Amino acid sequence: MKMIEIEGGRKLRGSIRVGGAKNASVALIPAAILTDEEATICNIPEITDTDALCDILELLHVKVNRSTESVVINPQEMINTEIEEQYSKKLRASYYFMGALLGKYKKAVMHFPGGCSIGARPIDLHLKGFEALGATVKNEDNKYIVEAKELKGANIYLDIASVGATINIMLAAVKAEGTTIIDNAAKEPEIVNVATFLNNMGAKITGAGTSTIKIIGVEHLHKCFHEVIPDRIEAGTYIIIGALCGEPLRVDNIIPEHIDSLLSKLEEIGVNIEIGPDFVEVLGMEEKLKPTNIKTAVYPGFPTDLQQPFTVLLTQLPGKSKVTETIWENRFMHIPYLKKLGADIEVKNQTATIIGPKKLIGDEVVATDLRAGAAMVVAGLLAEGTTRISNAEHILRGYEQIVEKLQLVGAKISIKEI
Ligand code: EPU
């Protein structure tokens, strides 16, 4: 087990460079098997979630050539074999192999996906989408068998604008015969990045980034080169750290529009920021800060993935702030640990009420999931004294070189095996 140890209360100065988006990369890697030639993707972050997907590629006999700058994926000798539990359970996004294998071979067999325990996380909408395209879905011994004689374009309405279902259906439909329309599609920037990748390979997808996506099936997908967008959640996490500990702190290589909802909240509460074309510099906080309320929502609303780190900032605002989580039923697992550090927070149903400002004092805490873990890092950097975060593996699933990046701006942070 890994543990992160932080000596908090230090000011952080300099700049942090954000890597490629986890939630785009984890879809792009499975999507790459759809090419008949090879795909080169640069800016894939070095995190354990992308490592786990590359292991699945190797299981499928796909050639993977990884360097620091790019990953070259060549599926010309691949086989379509069952993805066993030891591979599928390592992360949620293993389920993108269902759509990609179905799209390529009209058959996918894989065990249940894993991932953070932040809610029930059903995949009924993915499966309904596959069925609408002509596939049958069987669920036996904790595995899904999805197969089709033919895949035919269809009109698919998603009851919820699900990121995963939108991407998985795009992957399955890209080589289907005819036209597929996904209505009430998710609009997250990661969806646009995946659609652009597929189009770079010769797919015909329009409307990504809006709630209606149109996919005209094609027979072949060719060689391509693609770049992953910057990780908006990693960017937001460091900007929040900058607000609490920066003096000043610049977060580089980002697309500020992707985090408009966070930036406008920061301005509202009194954090001074400079927004550049590809950076945000956190200059400091006003003397008089204001409390605020946030409600998580699908893009462009306030992202659920930033809710947990942002809650730490709310503990430092005077008065009463509220956080309402609308996407995941179990995303308040960081709250007991924030309380242990000294925060005053009450959770009722899906709303946390935070009374501040409260001084945080370092203690032993747990990263219960990826973003809860990120919240513990934010809290540990702010808190006086030493914070030890166990189960730090969760954090490394989504934050590339987090310890090294924070050390470079002056944090006293280390990671060790316990
Ligand atoms: N949902 C269903 N049925 C489905 C699919 C989703 O009911 O078939 C529900 C979910 O239970 C949830 C809501 O719809 O309540 C939204 O789920 P969505 O499918 O959009 O989420 P996801 O694709 O499983 C991705 C990210 C999450 C992020 C959400 C929301 C990946 C690999 N994961 O999950 O990221 O929170 O979108 O933006 O892209 C994270 O990075 O920490 C993380 C959890």
Coordinates of C-alpha atoms and ligand atoms in Angstrom, one line a residue:
M1 CA 0.0 0.0 0.0
K2 CA 1.2 3.5 -0.8
M3 CA 1.1 6.5 1.6
I4 CA 1.6 10.1 0.8
E5 CA 3.0 12.3 3.6
I6 CA 2.7 16.0 3.6
E7 CA 4.2 18.7 5.9
G8 CA 1.5 21.3 5.4
G9 CA 1.3 25.1 5.8
R10 CA 4.0 25.9 3.2
K11 CA 3.6 28.5 0.5
L12 CA 3.8 27.2 -3.1
R13 CA 5.5 29.2 -5.8
G14 CA 6.1 28.7 -9.5
S15 CA 4.3 26.8 -12.2
I16 CA 2.8 23.4 -12.6
R17 CA 2.3 21.9 -16.1
V18 CA -0.9 19.9 -16.5
G19 CA -0.8 16.6 -18.4
G20 CA -3.3 15.0 -20.9
A21 CA -6.8 14.3 -19.7
K22 CA -7.3 11.0 -17.9
N23 CA -11.0 10.7 -18.9
A24 CA -10.2 11.3 -22.6
S25 CA -7.1 9.0 -22.6
V26 CA -9.0 6.1 -21.1
A27 CA -11.4 6.2 -24.0
L28 CA -8.8 7.0 -26.7
I29 CA -6.7 3.9 -25.9
P30 CA -9.5 1.4 -26.4
A31 CA -10.8 3.5 -29.4
A32 CA -7.4 3.1 -31.1
I33 CA -8.1 -0.6 -31.8
L34 CA -10.7 0.5 -34.4
T35 CA -8.0 1.6 -36.8
D36 CA -7.0 -0.9 -39.5
E37 CA -3.4 0.6 -39.5
E38 CA -1.9 2.3 -36.4
A39 CA -2.7 5.3 -34.2
T40 CA -0.3 7.6 -32.6
I41 CA -1.6 9.5 -29.6
C42 CA 0.5 12.1 -27.8
N43 CA 0.0 13.6 -24.3
I44 CA -1.3 10.4 -22.8
P45 CA -0.7 10.8 -19.0
E46 CA 1.5 8.4 -17.2
I47 CA -1.0 7.2 -14.6
T48 CA -2.0 3.7 -13.5
D49 CA -5.3 3.8 -15.3
T50 CA -3.6 4.3 -18.7
D51 CA -1.1 1.5 -17.7
A52 CA -4.0 -0.8 -17.0
L53 CA -5.5 -0.2 -20.4
C54 CA -2.2 -0.8 -22.2
D55 CA -2.1 -4.2 -20.3
I56 CA -5.5 -5.0 -21.9
L57 CA -4.1 -4.0 -25.3
E58 CA -1.3 -6.4 -24.8
L59 CA -3.7 -9.2 -23.8
L60 CA -5.4 -8.6 -27.1
H61 CA -2.0 -8.9 -28.9
V62 CA -2.1 -5.2 -29.9
K63 CA 1.4 -3.7 -30.3
V64 CA 1.9 -0.8 -27.9
N65 CA 5.0 1.4 -28.2
R66 CA 5.0 3.9 -25.4
S67 CA 7.5 6.7 -25.0
T68 CA 7.3 9.7 -22.7
E69 CA 5.7 11.9 -25.5
S70 CA 3.4 9.4 -27.2
V71 CA 1.9 6.0 -27.5
V72 CA 1.8 4.2 -30.8
I73 CA -1.0 1.6 -31.0
N74 CA -1.0 -1.0 -33.8
P75 CA -3.8 -3.5 -33.8
Q76 CA -2.9 -5.2 -37.1
E77 CA -2.2 -8.6 -35.4
M78 CA -4.8 -8.3 -32.6
I79 CA -7.1 -11.1 -31.5
N80 CA -10.5 -10.7 -29.9
T81 CA -10.2 -12.6 -26.7
E82 CA -12.2 -12.5 -23.4
I83 CA -11.1 -9.7 -21.1
E84 CA -10.9 -11.4 -17.7
E85 CA -11.7 -9.9 -14.4
Q86 CA -8.1 -9.3 -13.3
Y87 CA -7.9 -6.8 -16.2
S88 CA -11.4 -5.4 -16.3
K89 CA -11.7 -4.7 -12.6
K90 CA -8.7 -2.4 -12.4
L91 CA -10.7 0.5 -13.7
R92 CA -14.0 1.7 -14.8
A93 CA -13.0 2.7 -18.3
S94 CA -12.2 -0.9 -19.2
Y95 CA -15.8 -0.9 -20.4
Y96 CA -14.8 1.1 -23.5
F97 CA -13.4 -2.1 -24.9
M98 CA -17.0 -3.3 -25.1
G99 CA -17.9 -0.6 -27.6
A100 CA -14.6 -0.8 -29.4
L101 CA -14.6 -4.6 -29.8
L102 CA -18.2 -4.7 -30.7
G103 CA -17.6 -2.0 -33.4
K104 CA -14.5 -3.8 -34.8
Y105 CA -15.5 -7.5 -34.4
K106 CA -19.2 -7.4 -33.6
K107 CA -18.4 -9.3 -30.5
A108 CA -17.1 -8.4 -27.0
V109 CA -16.7 -10.6 -24.0
M110 CA -15.6 -8.9 -20.8
H111 CA -16.0 -9.1 -17.0
F112 CA -17.5 -6.3 -15.0
P113 CA -15.5 -3.1 -14.9
G114 CA -14.0 -1.7 -11.6
G115 CA -13.3 1.9 -10.6
C116 CA -14.0 4.2 -7.7
S117 CA -16.9 3.3 -5.4
I118 CA -18.7 6.6 -5.8
G119 CA -22.1 5.1 -6.5
A120 CA -23.9 2.2 -8.0
R121 CA -22.5 3.0 -11.5
P122 CA -24.9 1.0 -13.7
I123 CA -24.1 0.6 -17.4
D124 CA -27.7 0.0 -18.6
L125 CA -27.5 2.9 -21.0
H126 CA -24.4 1.6 -22.7
L127 CA -26.1 -1.8 -23.1
K128 CA -29.3 -0.3 -24.4
G129 CA -27.3 1.6 -27.0
F130 CA -25.6 -1.6 -28.1
E131 CA -28.9 -3.3 -28.4
A132 CA -30.4 -0.5 -30.4
L133 CA -27.5 -1.0 -32.9
G134 CA -28.6 -4.7 -33.2
A135 CA -26.5 -6.4 -30.6
T136 CA -27.7 -8.9 -28.0
V137 CA -26.3 -8.6 -24.5
K138 CA -26.0 -11.6 -22.2
N139 CA -24.8 -11.3 -18.6
E140 CA -23.3 -14.6 -17.3
D141 CA -21.0 -15.3 -14.4
N142 CA -20.1 -11.6 -13.8
K143 CA -19.3 -11.1 -17.5
Y144 CA -21.0 -9.5 -20.4
I145 CA -21.2 -11.1 -23.8
V146 CA -22.2 -8.6 -26.4
E147 CA -22.6 -9.7 -30.0
A148 CA -24.3 -8.8 -33.2
K149 CA -24.7 -10.4 -36.6
E150 CA -24.8 -6.9 -38.1
L151 CA -24.6 -3.5 -36.5
K152 CA -27.0 -1.0 -38.0
G153 CA -27.3 2.7 -37.3
A154 CA -30.1 3.7 -35.0
N155 CA -31.7 6.6 -33.2
I156 CA -30.7 6.4 -29.5
Y157 CA -32.0 8.7 -26.8
L158 CA -30.1 8.6 -23.6
D159 CA -32.2 9.0 -20.4
I160 CA -29.2 10.5 -18.7
A161 CA -26.5 12.5 -20.6
S162 CA -23.9 9.8 -19.6
V163 CA -20.3 10.4 -20.6
G164 CA -19.5 6.7 -20.7
A165 CA -22.6 5.7 -22.7
T166 CA -22.1 8.5 -25.2
I167 CA -18.5 7.4 -25.9
N168 CA -19.2 3.6 -25.9
I169 CA -22.1 4.0 -28.3
M170 CA -19.9 6.2 -30.6
L171 CA -17.2 3.4 -30.6
A172 CA -19.8 0.7 -31.4
A173 CA -21.5 2.8 -34.1
V174 CA -18.5 4.2 -36.0
K175 CA -18.4 1.2 -38.4
A176 CA -22.1 0.3 -38.2
E177 CA -24.1 0.4 -41.4
G178 CA -26.0 3.6 -41.8
T179 CA -26.5 6.5 -39.5
T180 CA -26.7 6.7 -35.8
I181 CA -28.1 9.6 -33.9
I182 CA -27.4 9.9 -30.1
D183 CA -29.8 12.3 -28.5
N184 CA -29.2 13.8 -25.1
A185 CA -25.6 13.0 -25.5
A186 CA -23.0 14.1 -23.0
K187 CA -21.2 17.3 -24.0
E188 CA -18.0 17.0 -22.0
P189 CA -14.8 18.1 -23.7
E190 CA -13.5 14.5 -23.5
I191 CA -16.4 13.5 -25.8
V192 CA -15.2 16.0 -28.4
N193 CA -11.6 14.8 -28.1
V194 CA -12.7 11.2 -28.7
A195 CA -14.9 12.1 -31.7
T196 CA -12.0 14.2 -33.2
F197 CA -9.7 11.2 -32.8
L198 CA -12.2 8.9 -34.6
N199 CA -12.7 11.5 -37.3
N200 CA -8.9 11.8 -37.7
M201 CA -9.0 8.0 -38.5
G202 CA -11.8 8.6 -41.2
A203 CA -15.0 8.3 -39.1
K204 CA -17.9 10.6 -39.9
I205 CA -19.0 12.1 -36.6
T206 CA -20.6 15.5 -36.3
G207 CA -22.2 17.3 -33.3
A208 CA -19.8 16.1 -30.6
G209 CA -20.0 18.8 -27.9
T210 CA -23.7 19.3 -28.4
S211 CA -26.5 17.1 -27.2
T212 CA -27.1 15.5 -30.6
I213 CA -24.3 13.5 -32.2
K214 CA -24.6 12.1 -35.7
I215 CA -22.4 9.1 -36.8
I216 CA -22.4 7.9 -40.4
G217 CA -20.9 4.5 -40.4
V218 CA -17.7 3.9 -42.4
E219 CA -16.0 0.6 -43.5
H220 CA -12.4 1.4 -42.7
L221 CA -10.5 3.5 -40.3
H222 CA -6.9 4.5 -41.2
K223 CA -3.7 5.7 -39.7
C224 CA -3.8 8.8 -37.6
F225 CA -2.0 11.2 -35.2
H226 CA -3.9 12.7 -32.3
E227 CA -3.3 14.8 -29.2
V228 CA -5.1 14.4 -25.9
I229 CA -6.6 17.6 -24.5
P230 CA -5.2 18.9 -21.1
D231 CA -6.8 17.4 -18.0
R232 CA -9.3 20.0 -16.8
I233 CA -9.7 18.2 -13.4
E234 CA -6.0 18.1 -12.8
A235 CA -5.9 21.7 -13.8
G236 CA -8.8 22.6 -11.4
T237 CA -7.2 20.7 -8.5
Y238 CA -3.9 22.7 -8.8
I239 CA -5.8 26.0 -9.2
I240 CA -7.6 25.2 -6.0
I241 CA -4.3 24.4 -4.3
G242 CA -3.0 27.7 -5.7
A243 CA -5.9 29.6 -4.1
L244 CA -5.1 28.0 -0.7
C245 CA -1.3 27.9 -0.8
G246 CA -0.1 29.8 -3.8
E247 CA 2.2 32.8 -3.7
P248 CA 1.6 33.0 -6.6
L249 CA 1.0 29.7 -8.4
R250 CA 0.6 29.3 -12.2
V251 CA -1.1 26.3 -13.8
D252 CA 0.1 25.9 -17.3
N253 CA -0.9 24.0 -20.5
I254 CA -4.6 24.1 -19.9
I255 CA -7.8 25.2 -21.7
P256 CA -9.3 27.7 -19.3
E257 CA -12.7 27.6 -21.0
H258 CA -13.0 23.9 -19.9
I259 CA -13.1 25.1 -16.3
D260 CA -15.2 28.2 -16.6
S261 CA -17.6 27.0 -13.9
L262 CA -14.7 26.7 -11.4
L263 CA -13.0 30.0 -12.4
S264 CA -16.2 32.0 -12.0
K265 CA -16.8 30.5 -8.5
L266 CA -13.2 31.5 -7.5
E267 CA -13.8 35.0 -8.7
E268 CA -17.1 35.1 -6.8
I269 CA -15.6 34.1 -3.5
G270 CA -12.7 36.5 -3.8
V271 CA -9.7 34.6 -5.3
N272 CA -7.6 36.8 -7.6
I273 CA -6.8 35.0 -10.8
E274 CA -5.3 35.9 -14.1
I275 CA -6.7 33.9 -17.0
G276 CA -4.3 33.5 -20.0
P277 CA -4.8 31.7 -23.3
D278 CA -3.4 28.5 -21.9
F279 CA -2.8 29.1 -18.3
V280 CA -4.4 30.4 -15.0
E281 CA -2.3 32.2 -12.5
V282 CA -3.6 32.3 -8.9
L283 CA -2.4 35.6 -7.5
G284 CA -3.9 35.4 -4.0
M285 CA -7.1 35.9 -2.0
E286 CA -9.0 39.0 -1.1
E287 CA -9.0 40.1 2.6
K288 CA -12.8 39.6 2.6
L289 CA -13.8 36.3 1.2
K290 CA -17.4 35.3 0.6
P291 CA -19.0 31.9 1.2
T292 CA -20.7 30.2 -1.8
N293 CA -22.9 27.3 -2.9
I294 CA -22.1 24.8 -5.6
K295 CA -24.2 22.1 -7.3
T296 CA -22.5 19.6 -9.4
A297 CA -23.9 19.2 -13.0
V298 CA -23.0 17.8 -16.4
Y299 CA -20.7 20.0 -18.5
P300 CA -20.6 23.0 -18.6
G301 CA -21.9 22.9 -15.0
F302 CA -19.6 22.5 -12.0
P303 CA -17.8 19.2 -12.4
T304 CA -18.5 16.5 -9.9
D305 CA -14.8 15.5 -10.2
L306 CA -13.8 18.9 -8.7
Q307 CA -16.4 18.9 -6.0
Q308 CA -14.2 17.1 -3.4
P309 CA -11.1 19.2 -3.8
F310 CA -13.3 22.4 -3.9
T311 CA -14.9 21.5 -0.6
V312 CA -11.5 21.9 1.1
L313 CA -11.4 25.5 -0.1
L314 CA -14.9 26.1 1.2
T315 CA -13.7 25.2 4.7
Q316 CA -11.6 28.4 4.6
L317 CA -14.5 30.8 3.7
P318 CA -16.3 32.8 6.4
G319 CA -19.9 31.7 7.0
K320 CA -22.0 29.0 5.5
S321 CA -21.3 27.3 2.1
K322 CA -23.1 24.4 0.6
V323 CA -22.2 21.6 -1.8
T324 CA -24.9 19.6 -3.5
E325 CA -23.8 16.5 -5.4
T326 CA -26.2 15.5 -8.1
I327 CA -24.2 13.0 -10.2
W328 CA -22.9 10.3 -7.8
E329 CA -24.7 9.1 -4.7
N330 CA -21.5 8.3 -2.7
R331 CA -19.2 11.2 -3.3
F332 CA -18.9 12.6 0.3
M333 CA -16.5 10.0 1.6
H334 CA -13.8 12.7 2.0
I335 CA -16.0 14.6 4.5
P336 CA -15.3 12.5 7.7
Y337 CA -11.6 12.9 7.0
L338 CA -11.9 16.7 6.5
K339 CA -13.8 16.8 9.8
K340 CA -11.0 14.8 11.4
L341 CA -8.6 17.6 10.2
G342 CA -10.8 20.2 11.9
A343 CA -13.4 21.2 9.3
D344 CA -17.0 21.9 10.4
I345 CA -19.2 20.0 7.9
E346 CA -22.6 18.4 8.1
V347 CA -24.0 16.2 5.4
K348 CA -27.7 15.7 4.9
N349 CA -29.0 13.7 1.9
Q350 CA -26.9 14.9 -1.0
T351 CA -25.9 18.3 0.5
A352 CA -22.9 19.2 2.6
T353 CA -23.1 22.4 4.7
I354 CA -19.7 23.8 5.5
I355 CA -19.1 26.4 8.2
G356 CA -15.9 28.3 8.0
P357 CA -13.2 29.4 8.3
K358 CA -11.7 26.5 10.3
K359 CA -8.1 25.9 10.8
L360 CA -7.0 22.4 9.6
I361 CA -4.5 20.4 11.6
G362 CA -2.6 17.4 10.0
D363 CA -3.7 13.9 10.9
E364 CA -4.0 10.3 9.5
V365 CA -6.5 10.2 6.6
V366 CA -7.5 7.8 3.8
A367 CA -7.9 8.3 0.1
T368 CA -11.2 6.5 -0.3
D369 CA -11.4 7.2 -4.0
L370 CA -9.4 9.2 -6.6
R371 CA -10.9 12.7 -6.1
A372 CA -11.4 12.2 -2.3
G373 CA -7.7 11.4 -2.3
A374 CA -7.0 14.6 -4.3
A375 CA -9.1 16.5 -1.6
M376 CA -6.8 15.0 1.1
V377 CA -3.8 16.3 -0.8
V378 CA -5.3 19.7 -1.0
A379 CA -6.2 19.6 2.8
G380 CA -2.7 18.2 3.7
L381 CA -0.9 21.1 1.9
L382 CA -3.1 23.6 3.8
A383 CA -3.1 21.9 7.2
E384 CA -0.6 22.7 9.9
G385 CA 1.7 19.8 10.7
T386 CA 1.9 16.4 9.1
T387 CA -0.9 14.6 7.1
R388 CA -0.5 11.0 6.1
I389 CA -2.8 9.8 3.4
S390 CA -3.1 6.0 3.1
N391 CA -4.5 4.2 0.0
A392 CA -2.7 6.7 -2.1
E393 CA -2.9 4.3 -5.1
H394 CA -6.3 5.8 -5.8
I395 CA -4.6 9.2 -6.3
L396 CA -2.0 7.8 -8.7
R397 CA -4.8 6.4 -10.9
G398 CA -5.6 9.9 -12.1
Y399 CA -2.8 12.4 -11.2
E400 CA 0.4 12.1 -13.2
Q401 CA 3.5 12.7 -11.0
I402 CA 1.5 14.5 -8.4
V403 CA 4.2 14.3 -5.8
E404 CA 7.0 15.5 -8.1
K405 CA 4.9 18.3 -9.5
L406 CA 4.1 19.6 -6.0
Q407 CA 7.7 19.2 -4.8
L408 CA 8.8 21.4 -7.7
V409 CA 6.7 24.3 -6.4
G410 CA 7.9 24.0 -2.9
A411 CA 5.6 21.4 -1.2
K412 CA 7.1 19.1 1.4
I413 CA 5.4 15.9 0.1
S414 CA 6.6 12.4 -0.3
I415 CA 5.3 9.0 -1.2
K416 CA 6.3 5.6 0.3
E417 CA 5.3 2.0 0.3
I418 CA 3.9 0.8 3.7
Ligands
EPU1 N1 -25.6 6.3 -15.4 C1 -26.7 5.4 -15.4 N2 -26.6 4.4 -16.4 C2 -25.6 4.3 -17.2 C3 -24.5 5.2 -17.2 C4 -24.6 6.2 -16.2 O1 -27.6 5.4 -14.6 O2 -25.6 3.4 -18.1 C5 -25.7 7.3 -14.3 C6 -24.5 7.2 -13.3 O3 -24.9 6.3 -12.3 C7 -24.3 8.6 -12.8 C8 -24.7 9.4 -14.1 O4 -25.4 8.6 -14.9 O5 -25.2 8.9 -11.8 C9 -23.5 10.0 -14.9 O6 -22.6 8.9 -15.2 P1 -21.6 9.0 -16.5 O7 -21.9 7.8 -17.3 O8 -21.7 10.3 -17.1 O9 -20.2 8.8 -15.8 P2 -19.1 7.8 -16.2 O10 -18.9 7.8 -17.7 O11 -19.2 6.5 -15.5 C10 -17.3 9.7 -16.3 C11 -16.0 9.9 -15.6 C12 -16.2 10.2 -14.1 C13 -17.0 11.4 -14.0 C14 -18.4 11.2 -14.8 C15 -19.2 12.5 -14.7 C16 -14.6 8.4 -16.9 C17 -13.8 7.2 -17.0 N3 -15.2 8.7 -15.8 O12 -17.9 8.6 -15.6 O13 -14.9 10.5 -13.6 O14 -17.3 11.7 -12.7 O15 -18.1 10.9 -16.1 O16 -18.6 13.5 -15.3 O17 -14.6 9.2 -17.9 C18 -13.2 10.6 -12.0 O18 -12.4 11.0 -13.0 O19 -12.9 10.7 -10.8 C19 -14.5 10.1 -12.4 C20 -15.2 9.4 -11.6

